[in-house]
CSV table of C-alpha atoms in Angstrom, one decimal:
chain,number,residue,atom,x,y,z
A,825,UNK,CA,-18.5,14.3,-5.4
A,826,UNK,CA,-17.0,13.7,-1.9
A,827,UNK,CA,-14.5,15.2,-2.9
A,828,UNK,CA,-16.0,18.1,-4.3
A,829,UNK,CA,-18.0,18.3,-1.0
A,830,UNK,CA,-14.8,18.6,1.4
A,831,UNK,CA,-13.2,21.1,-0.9
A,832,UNK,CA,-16.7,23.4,-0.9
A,833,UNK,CA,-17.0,22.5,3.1
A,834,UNK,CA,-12.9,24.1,3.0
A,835,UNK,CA,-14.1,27.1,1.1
A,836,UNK,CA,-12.2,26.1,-2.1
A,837,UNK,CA,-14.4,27.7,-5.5
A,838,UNK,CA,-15.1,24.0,-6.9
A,839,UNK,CA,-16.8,23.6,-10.4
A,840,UNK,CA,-18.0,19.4,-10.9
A,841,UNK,CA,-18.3,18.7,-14.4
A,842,UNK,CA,-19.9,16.1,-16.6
A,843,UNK,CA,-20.3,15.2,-19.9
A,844,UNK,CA,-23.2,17.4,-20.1
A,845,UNK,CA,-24.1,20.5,-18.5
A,846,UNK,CA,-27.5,18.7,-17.2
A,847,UNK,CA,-26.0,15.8,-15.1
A,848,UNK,CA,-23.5,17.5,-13.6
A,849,UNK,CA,-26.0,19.9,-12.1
A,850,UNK,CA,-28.2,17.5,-11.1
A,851,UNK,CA,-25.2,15.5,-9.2
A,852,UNK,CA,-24.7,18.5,-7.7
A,853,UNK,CA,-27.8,19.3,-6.9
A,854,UNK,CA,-28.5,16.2,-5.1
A,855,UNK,CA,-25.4,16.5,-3.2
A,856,UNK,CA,-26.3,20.0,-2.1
A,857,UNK,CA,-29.8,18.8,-1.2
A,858,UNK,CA,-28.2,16.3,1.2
A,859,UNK,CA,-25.4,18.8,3.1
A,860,UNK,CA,-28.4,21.7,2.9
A,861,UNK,CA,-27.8,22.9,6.4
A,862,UNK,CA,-24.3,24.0,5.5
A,863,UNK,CA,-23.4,26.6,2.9
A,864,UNK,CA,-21.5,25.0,0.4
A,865,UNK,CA,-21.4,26.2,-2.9
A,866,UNK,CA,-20.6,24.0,-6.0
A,867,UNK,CA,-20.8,25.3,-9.8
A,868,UNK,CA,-21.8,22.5,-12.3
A,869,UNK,CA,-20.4,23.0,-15.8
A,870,UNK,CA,-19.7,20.6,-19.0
A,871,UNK,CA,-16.4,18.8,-18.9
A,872,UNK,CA,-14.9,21.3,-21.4
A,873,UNK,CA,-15.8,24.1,-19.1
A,874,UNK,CA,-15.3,22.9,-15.9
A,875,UNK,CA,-11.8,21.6,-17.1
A,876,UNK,CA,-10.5,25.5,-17.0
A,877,UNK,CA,-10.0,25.7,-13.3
A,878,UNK,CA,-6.7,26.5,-12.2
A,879,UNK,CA,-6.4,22.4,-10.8
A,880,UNK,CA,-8.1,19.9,-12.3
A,881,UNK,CA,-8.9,16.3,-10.5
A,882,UNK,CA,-10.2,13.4,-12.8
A,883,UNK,CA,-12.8,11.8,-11.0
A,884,UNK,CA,-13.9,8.9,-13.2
A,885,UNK,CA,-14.3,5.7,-13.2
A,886,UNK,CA,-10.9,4.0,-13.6
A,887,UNK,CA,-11.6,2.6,-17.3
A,888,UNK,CA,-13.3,6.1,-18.1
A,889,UNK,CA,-9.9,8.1,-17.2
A,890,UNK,CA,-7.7,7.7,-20.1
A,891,UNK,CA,-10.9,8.6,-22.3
A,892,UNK,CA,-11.8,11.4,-20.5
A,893,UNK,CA,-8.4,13.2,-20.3
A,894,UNK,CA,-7.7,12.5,-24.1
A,895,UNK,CA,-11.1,14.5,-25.4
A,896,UNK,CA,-9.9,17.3,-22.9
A,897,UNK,CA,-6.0,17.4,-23.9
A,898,UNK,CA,-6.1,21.0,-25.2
A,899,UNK,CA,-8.1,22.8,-21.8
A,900,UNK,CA,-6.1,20.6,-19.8
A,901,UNK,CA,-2.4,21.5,-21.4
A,902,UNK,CA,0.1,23.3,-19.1
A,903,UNK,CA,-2.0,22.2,-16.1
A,904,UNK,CA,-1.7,19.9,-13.0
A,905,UNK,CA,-4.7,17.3,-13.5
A,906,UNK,CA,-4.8,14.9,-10.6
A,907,UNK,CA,-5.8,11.1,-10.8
A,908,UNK,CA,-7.2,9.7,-8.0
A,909,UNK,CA,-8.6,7.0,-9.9
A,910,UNK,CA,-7.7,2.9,-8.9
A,911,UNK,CA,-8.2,0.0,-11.7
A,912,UNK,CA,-9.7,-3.1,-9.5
A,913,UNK,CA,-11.7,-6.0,-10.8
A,914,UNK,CA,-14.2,-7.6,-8.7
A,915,UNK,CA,-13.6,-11.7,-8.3
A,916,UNK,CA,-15.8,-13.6,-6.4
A,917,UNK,CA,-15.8,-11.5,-3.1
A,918,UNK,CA,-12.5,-10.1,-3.8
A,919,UNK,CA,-11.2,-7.2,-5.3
A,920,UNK,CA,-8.3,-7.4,-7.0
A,921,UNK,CA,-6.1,-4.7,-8.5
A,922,UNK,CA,-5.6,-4.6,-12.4
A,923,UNK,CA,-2.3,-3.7,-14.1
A,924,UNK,CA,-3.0,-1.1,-16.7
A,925,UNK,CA,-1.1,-0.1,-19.3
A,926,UNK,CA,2.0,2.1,-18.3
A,927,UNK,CA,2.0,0.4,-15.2
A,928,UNK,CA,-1.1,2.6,-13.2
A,929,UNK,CA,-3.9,4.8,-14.4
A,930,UNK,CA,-2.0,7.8,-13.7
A,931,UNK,CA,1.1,7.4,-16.0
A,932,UNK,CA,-1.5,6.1,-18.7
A,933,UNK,CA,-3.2,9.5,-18.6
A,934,UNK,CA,-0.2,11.4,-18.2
A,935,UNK,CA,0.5,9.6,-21.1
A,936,UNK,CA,-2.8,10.7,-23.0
A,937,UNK,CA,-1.7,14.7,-21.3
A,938,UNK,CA,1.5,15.0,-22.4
A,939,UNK,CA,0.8,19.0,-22.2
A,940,UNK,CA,-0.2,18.6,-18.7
A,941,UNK,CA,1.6,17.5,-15.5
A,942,UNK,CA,-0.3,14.3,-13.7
A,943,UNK,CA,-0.3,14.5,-9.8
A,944,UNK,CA,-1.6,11.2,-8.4
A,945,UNK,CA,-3.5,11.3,-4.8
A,946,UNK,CA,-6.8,10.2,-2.9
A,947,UNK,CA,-6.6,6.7,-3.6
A,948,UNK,CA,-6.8,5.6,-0.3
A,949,UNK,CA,-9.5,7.5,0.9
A,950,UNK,CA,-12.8,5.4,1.6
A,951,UNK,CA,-14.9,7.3,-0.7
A,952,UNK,CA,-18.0,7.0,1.5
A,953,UNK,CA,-15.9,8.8,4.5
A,954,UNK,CA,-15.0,11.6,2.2
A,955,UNK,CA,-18.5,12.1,1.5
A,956,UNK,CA,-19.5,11.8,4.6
A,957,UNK,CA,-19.4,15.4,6.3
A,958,UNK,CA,-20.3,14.4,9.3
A,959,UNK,CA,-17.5,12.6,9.9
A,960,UNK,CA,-14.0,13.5,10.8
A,961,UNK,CA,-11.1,12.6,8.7
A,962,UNK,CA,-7.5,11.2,9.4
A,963,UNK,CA,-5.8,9.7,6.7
A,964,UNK,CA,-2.3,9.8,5.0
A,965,UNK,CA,-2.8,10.4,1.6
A,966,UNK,CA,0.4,9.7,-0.7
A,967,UNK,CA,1.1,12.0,-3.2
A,968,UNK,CA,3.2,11.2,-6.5
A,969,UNK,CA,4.3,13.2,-9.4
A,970,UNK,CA,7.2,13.6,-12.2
A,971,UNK,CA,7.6,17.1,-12.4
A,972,UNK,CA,8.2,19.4,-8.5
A,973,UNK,CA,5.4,21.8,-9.4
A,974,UNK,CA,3.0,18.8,-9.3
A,975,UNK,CA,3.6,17.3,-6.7
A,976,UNK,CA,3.4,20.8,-4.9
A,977,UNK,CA,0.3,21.9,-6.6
A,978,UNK,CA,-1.6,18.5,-5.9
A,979,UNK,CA,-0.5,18.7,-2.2
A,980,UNK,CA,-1.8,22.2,-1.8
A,981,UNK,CA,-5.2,20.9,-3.0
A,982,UNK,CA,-5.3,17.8,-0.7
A,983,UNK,CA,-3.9,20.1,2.7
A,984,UNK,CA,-6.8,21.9,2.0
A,985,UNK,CA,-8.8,19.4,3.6
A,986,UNK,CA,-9.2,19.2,7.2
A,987,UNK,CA,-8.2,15.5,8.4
A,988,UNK,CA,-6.3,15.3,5.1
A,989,UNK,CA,-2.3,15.2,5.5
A,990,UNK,CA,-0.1,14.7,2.1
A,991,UNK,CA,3.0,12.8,1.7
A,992,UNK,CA,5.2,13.1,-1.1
A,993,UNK,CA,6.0,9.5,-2.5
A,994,UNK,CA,7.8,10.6,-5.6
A,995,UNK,CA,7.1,9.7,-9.0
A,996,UNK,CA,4.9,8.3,-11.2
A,997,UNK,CA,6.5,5.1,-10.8
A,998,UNK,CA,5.3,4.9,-7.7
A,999,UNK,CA,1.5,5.3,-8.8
A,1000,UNK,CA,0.8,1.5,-9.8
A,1001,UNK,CA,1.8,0.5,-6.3
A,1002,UNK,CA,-0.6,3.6,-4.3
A,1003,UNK,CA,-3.0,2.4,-6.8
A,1004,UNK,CA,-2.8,-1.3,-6.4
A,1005,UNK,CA,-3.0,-0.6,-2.4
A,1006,UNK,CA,-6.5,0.0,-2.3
A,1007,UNK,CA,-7.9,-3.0,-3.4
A,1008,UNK,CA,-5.7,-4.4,-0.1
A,1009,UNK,CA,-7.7,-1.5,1.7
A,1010,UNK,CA,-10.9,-2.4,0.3
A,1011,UNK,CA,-11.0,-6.3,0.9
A,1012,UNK,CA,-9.5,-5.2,4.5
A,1013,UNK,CA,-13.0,-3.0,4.6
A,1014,UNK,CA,-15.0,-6.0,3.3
A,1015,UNK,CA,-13.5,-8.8,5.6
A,1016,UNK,CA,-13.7,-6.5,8.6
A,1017,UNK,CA,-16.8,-4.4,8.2
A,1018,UNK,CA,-14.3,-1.5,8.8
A,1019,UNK,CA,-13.5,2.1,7.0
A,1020,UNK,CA,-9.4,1.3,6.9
A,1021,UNK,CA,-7.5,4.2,5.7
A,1022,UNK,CA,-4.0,4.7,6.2
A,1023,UNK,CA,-1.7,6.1,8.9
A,1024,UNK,CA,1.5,6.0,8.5
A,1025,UNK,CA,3.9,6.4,12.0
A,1026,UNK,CA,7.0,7.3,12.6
A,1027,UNK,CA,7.3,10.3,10.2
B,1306,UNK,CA,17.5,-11.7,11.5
B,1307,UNK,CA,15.4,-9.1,13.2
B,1308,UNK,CA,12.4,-11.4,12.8
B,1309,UNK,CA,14.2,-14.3,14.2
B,1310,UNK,CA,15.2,-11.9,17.4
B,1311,UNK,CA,11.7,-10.4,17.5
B,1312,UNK,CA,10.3,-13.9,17.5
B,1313,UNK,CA,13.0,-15.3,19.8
B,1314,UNK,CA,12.5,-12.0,22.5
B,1315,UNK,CA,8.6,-13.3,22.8
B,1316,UNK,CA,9.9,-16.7,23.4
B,1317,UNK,CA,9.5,-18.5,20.0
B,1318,UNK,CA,11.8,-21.2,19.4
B,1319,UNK,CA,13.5,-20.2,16.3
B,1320,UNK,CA,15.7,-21.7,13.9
B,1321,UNK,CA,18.2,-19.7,11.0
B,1322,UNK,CA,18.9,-21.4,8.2
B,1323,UNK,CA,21.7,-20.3,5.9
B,1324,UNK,CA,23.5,-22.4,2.9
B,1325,UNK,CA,26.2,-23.4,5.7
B,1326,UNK,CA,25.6,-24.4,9.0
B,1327,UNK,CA,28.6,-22.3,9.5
B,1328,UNK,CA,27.6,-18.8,7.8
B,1329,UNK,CA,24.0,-19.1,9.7
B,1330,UNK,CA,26.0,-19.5,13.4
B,1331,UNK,CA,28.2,-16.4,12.3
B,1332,UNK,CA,25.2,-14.3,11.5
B,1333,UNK,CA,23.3,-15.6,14.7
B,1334,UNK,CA,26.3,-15.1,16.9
B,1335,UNK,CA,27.1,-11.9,15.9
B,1336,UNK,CA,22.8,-10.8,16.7
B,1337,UNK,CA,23.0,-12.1,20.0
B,1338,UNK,CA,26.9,-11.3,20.8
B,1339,UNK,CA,24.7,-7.6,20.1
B,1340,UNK,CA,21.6,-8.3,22.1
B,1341,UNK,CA,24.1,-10.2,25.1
B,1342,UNK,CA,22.2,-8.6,27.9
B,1343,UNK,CA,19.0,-10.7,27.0
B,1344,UNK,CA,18.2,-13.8,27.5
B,1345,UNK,CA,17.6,-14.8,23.6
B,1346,UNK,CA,18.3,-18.4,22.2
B,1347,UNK,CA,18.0,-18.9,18.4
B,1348,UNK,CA,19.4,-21.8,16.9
B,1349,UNK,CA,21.6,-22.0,13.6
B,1350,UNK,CA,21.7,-24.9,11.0
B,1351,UNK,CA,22.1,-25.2,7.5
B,1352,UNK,CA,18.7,-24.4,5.6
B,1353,UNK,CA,17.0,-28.5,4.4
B,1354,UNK,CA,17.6,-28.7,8.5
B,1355,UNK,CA,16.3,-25.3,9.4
B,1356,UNK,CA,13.5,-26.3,7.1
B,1357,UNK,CA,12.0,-29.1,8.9
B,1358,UNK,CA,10.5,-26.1,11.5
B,1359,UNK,CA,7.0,-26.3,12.3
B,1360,UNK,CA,6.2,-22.9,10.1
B,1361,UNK,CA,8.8,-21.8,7.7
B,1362,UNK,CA,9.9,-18.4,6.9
B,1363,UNK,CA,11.6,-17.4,3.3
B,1364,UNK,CA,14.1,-14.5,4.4
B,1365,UNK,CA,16.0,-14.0,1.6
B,1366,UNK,CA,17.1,-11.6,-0.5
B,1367,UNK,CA,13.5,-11.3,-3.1
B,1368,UNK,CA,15.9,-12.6,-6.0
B,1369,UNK,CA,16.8,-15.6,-4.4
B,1370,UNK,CA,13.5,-16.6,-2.8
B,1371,UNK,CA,12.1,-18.8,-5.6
B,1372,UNK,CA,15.8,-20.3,-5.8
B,1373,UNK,CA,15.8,-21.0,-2.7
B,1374,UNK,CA,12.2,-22.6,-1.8
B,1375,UNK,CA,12.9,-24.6,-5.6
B,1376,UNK,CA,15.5,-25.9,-3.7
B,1377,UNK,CA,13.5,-27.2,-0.5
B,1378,UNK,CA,10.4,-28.0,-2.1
B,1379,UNK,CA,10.8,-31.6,-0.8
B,1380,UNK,CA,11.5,-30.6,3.0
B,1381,UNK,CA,8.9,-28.0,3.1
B,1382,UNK,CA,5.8,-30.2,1.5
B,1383,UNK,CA,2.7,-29.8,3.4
B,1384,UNK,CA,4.2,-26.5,5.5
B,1385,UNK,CA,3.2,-23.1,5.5
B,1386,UNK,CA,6.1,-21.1,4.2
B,1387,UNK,CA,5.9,-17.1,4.9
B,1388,UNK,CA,7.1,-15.3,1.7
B,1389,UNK,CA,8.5,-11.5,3.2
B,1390,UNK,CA,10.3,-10.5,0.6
B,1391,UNK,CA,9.5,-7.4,-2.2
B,1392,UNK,CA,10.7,-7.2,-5.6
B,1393,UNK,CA,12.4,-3.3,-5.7
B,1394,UNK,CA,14.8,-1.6,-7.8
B,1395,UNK,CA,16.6,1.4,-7.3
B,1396,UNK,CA,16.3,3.8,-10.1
B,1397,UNK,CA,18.3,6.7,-8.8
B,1398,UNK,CA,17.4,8.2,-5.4
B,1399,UNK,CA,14.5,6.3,-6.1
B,1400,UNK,CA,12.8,2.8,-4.9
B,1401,UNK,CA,11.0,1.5,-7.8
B,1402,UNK,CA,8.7,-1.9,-7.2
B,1403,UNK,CA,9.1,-4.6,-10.0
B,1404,UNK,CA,6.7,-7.3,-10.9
B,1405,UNK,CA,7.9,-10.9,-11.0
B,1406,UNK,CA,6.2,-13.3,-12.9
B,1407,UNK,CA,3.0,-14.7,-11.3
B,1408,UNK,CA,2.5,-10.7,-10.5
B,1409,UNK,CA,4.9,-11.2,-6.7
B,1410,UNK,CA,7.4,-13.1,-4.8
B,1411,UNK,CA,5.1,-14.9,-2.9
B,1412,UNK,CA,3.0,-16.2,-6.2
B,1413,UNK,CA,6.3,-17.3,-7.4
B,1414,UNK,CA,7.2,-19.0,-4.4
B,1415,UNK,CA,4.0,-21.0,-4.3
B,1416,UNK,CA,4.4,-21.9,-7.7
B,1417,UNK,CA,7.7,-23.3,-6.5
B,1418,UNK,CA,6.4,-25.1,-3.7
B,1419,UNK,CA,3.2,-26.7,-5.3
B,1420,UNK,CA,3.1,-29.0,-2.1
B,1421,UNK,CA,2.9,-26.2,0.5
B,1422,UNK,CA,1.0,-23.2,1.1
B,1423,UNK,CA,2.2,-19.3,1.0
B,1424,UNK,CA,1.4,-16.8,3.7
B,1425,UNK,CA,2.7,-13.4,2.6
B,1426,UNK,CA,3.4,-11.1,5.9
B,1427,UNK,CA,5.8,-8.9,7.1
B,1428,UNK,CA,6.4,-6.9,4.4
B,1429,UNK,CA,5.8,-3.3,5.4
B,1430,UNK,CA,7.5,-3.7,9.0
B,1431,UNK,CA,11.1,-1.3,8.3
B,1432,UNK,CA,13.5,-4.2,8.9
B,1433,UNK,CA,15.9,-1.7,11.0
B,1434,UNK,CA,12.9,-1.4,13.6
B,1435,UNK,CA,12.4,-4.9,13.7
B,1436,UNK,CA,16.0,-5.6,14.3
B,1437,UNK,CA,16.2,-3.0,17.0
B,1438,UNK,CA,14.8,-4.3,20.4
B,1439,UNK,CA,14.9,-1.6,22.0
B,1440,UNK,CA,12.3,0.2,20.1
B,1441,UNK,CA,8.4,-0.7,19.9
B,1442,UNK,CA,6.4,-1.3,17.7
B,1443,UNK,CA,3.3,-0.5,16.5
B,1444,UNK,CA,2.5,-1.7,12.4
B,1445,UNK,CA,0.3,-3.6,11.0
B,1446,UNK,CA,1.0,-6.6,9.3
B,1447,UNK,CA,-1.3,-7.5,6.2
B,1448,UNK,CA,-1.5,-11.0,5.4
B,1449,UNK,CA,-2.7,-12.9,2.4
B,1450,UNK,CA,-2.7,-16.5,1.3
B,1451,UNK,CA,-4.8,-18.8,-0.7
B,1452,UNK,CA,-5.8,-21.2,2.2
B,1453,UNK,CA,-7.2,-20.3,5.4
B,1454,UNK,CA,-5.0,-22.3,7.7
B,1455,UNK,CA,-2.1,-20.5,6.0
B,1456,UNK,CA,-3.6,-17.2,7.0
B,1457,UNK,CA,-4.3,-18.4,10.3
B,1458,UNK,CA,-0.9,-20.4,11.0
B,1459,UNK,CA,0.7,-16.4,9.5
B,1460,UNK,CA,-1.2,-14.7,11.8
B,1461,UNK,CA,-0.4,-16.9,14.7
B,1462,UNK,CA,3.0,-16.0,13.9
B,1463,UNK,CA,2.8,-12.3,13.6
B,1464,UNK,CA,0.8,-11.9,16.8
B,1465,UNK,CA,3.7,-13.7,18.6
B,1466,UNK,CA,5.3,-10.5,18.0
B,1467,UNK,CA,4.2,-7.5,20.8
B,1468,UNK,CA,3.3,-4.3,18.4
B,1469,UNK,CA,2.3,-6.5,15.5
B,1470,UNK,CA,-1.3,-6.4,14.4
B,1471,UNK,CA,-2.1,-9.3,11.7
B,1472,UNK,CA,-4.6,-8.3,9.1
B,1473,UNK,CA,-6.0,-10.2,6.4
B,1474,UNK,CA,-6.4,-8.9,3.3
B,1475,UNK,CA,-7.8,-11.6,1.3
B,1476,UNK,CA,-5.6,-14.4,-1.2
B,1477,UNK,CA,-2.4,-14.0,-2.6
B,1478,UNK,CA,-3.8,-12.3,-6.1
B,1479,UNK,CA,-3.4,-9.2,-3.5
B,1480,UNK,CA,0.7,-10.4,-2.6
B,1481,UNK,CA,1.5,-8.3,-5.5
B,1482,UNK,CA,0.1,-4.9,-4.3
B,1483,UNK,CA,1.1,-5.8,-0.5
B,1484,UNK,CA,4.2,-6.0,-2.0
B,1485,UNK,CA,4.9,-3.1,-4.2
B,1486,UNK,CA,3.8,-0.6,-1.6
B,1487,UNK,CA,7.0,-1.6,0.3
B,1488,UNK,CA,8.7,0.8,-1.8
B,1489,UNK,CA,6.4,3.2,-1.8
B,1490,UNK,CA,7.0,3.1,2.5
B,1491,UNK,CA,11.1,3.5,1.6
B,1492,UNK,CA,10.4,6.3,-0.6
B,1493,UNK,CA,8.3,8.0,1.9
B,1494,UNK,CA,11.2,7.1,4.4
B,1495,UNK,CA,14.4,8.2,2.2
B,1496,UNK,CA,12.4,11.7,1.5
B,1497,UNK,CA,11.3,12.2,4.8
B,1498,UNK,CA,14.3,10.5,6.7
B,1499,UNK,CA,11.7,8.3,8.7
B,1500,UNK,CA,10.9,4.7,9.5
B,1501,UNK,CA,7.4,4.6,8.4
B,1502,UNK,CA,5.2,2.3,9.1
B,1503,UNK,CA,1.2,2.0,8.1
B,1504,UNK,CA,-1.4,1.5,11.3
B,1505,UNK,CA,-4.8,1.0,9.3
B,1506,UNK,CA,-7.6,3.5,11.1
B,1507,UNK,CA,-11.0,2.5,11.4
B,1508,UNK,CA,-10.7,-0.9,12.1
């Protein structure tokens, strides 16, 4: 929904979708209600529906990805469908990043795509800042892909953002490691009562 | 050996350790014959002797770490030993990270060296800038280990260093992510022929 928030705030047509019509108006709705002041405008549609747009990002919860993307194979073929998703577990006061299979989340639903071309991106923004509209962004956000068009398509979508700057990594290969990262960045957050994103100098 | 010359240029007494007493005054001779104009002093003995320092760095290559601690375990009982190194593979133009068993190198090294505790640091610091004196720094260096006093004792070492931030991320279960991203940073850094670096905002 942050997400979904900074794209509207950009001026980008954003549909949110959800397994039914119902809740993904009334996430909407309540996210609209907060940010009323501003004019945003965000359609809510079914998954099936909202997965037509020209870009498609899979918001899920990490172990709700692969599930997802597989019921929505055929709306989602010859598209670029971006996973920002990151497979953590929660031990003791830690977080600590899972392995899944294929090595990240995002080869394991570009796996469950073949049709499609997974872009990976947004890992490492603290999902509270994105939300937060108030608040300025300034954050690195790697971007990784196997096929050019992807990786182009996906950056387009996250330069769209103000505060927002993509970096190409490369490809999918790299995704496990981005992905891994932020459960570094969240116990960072947790020890240090911070909001770390990344910067990266010197490029 | 740019660690040993950072380390040295903030007055650190430092020790390198090779196989031979004679390789490791070759390699240090030919750093300072480079850095003549300052007044560095970094000492060179074969590695059980280099091992007896007060804090212990593993510098090797990352396939030749656990060989290499295996083979000190007795000298460095009861030390902290900082594991630096990342498991990467090039796959074409690409850096691609690998998981070693125990899920990083510094897991493996402290299952090596049962009677001394890993700090993981260093690992996202481009070793051409840390060689290079001449230029600052400004990174920041996450730090994991499974005891405190080896986070603090790692720390302690990194701040030595002017332009070095310490961070704790949390125990080593996070080595493996720390790790990995390493290559991610190359990538970044052979596509965008830069020395990239991460600075965490918002903390």
């Amino acid at each position: 929904m942050g997400l979904a928030l900074r794209l509207a705030a950009a001026g980008v047509p954003v549909t949110v979708g959800s397994r039914t019509a119902e809740r993904a108006t009334q996430k909407v709705d309540e996210a609209l209600d907060r940010w009323a002041d501003r004019d945003l405008r965000i359609d809510a549609r079914q998954n099936e529906q909202a997965a037509s747009a020209d870009i498609v990002v899979l918001a899920t919860p990490w172990d709700a990805a692969v599930a997802t993307a597989s019921g929505l194979a055929d709306v989602l073929a010859g598209k670029v469908v971006v996973s920002m998703a990151n497979a953590l577990q929660r031990v003791g006061e830690e977080f600590q990043p899972l392995i899944p299979a294929r090595g990240s989340v995002a080869e394991s639903v570009q796996a469950a795509l073949p049709r499609s071309d997974v872009g990976a991106a947004f890992h490492h923004v603290p999902a509270r800042l994105l939300g937060n509209l108030d608040q300025e962004m300034d954050c690195d956000v790697l971007v990784c892909a196997d096929r050019p068009e992807a990786i182009t398509q996906t950056e387009r979508l996250v330069a769209c953002i103000p505060g927002l700057r993509p970096v190409t990594a490369g490809t999918l290969s790299l995704a496990g490691a981005i992905e891994a990262f932020t459960g570094v960045l969240l116990n960072v957050n947790v020890r240090h009562k911070a909001r770390a994103a990344i910067k990266l100098t010197g490029l």
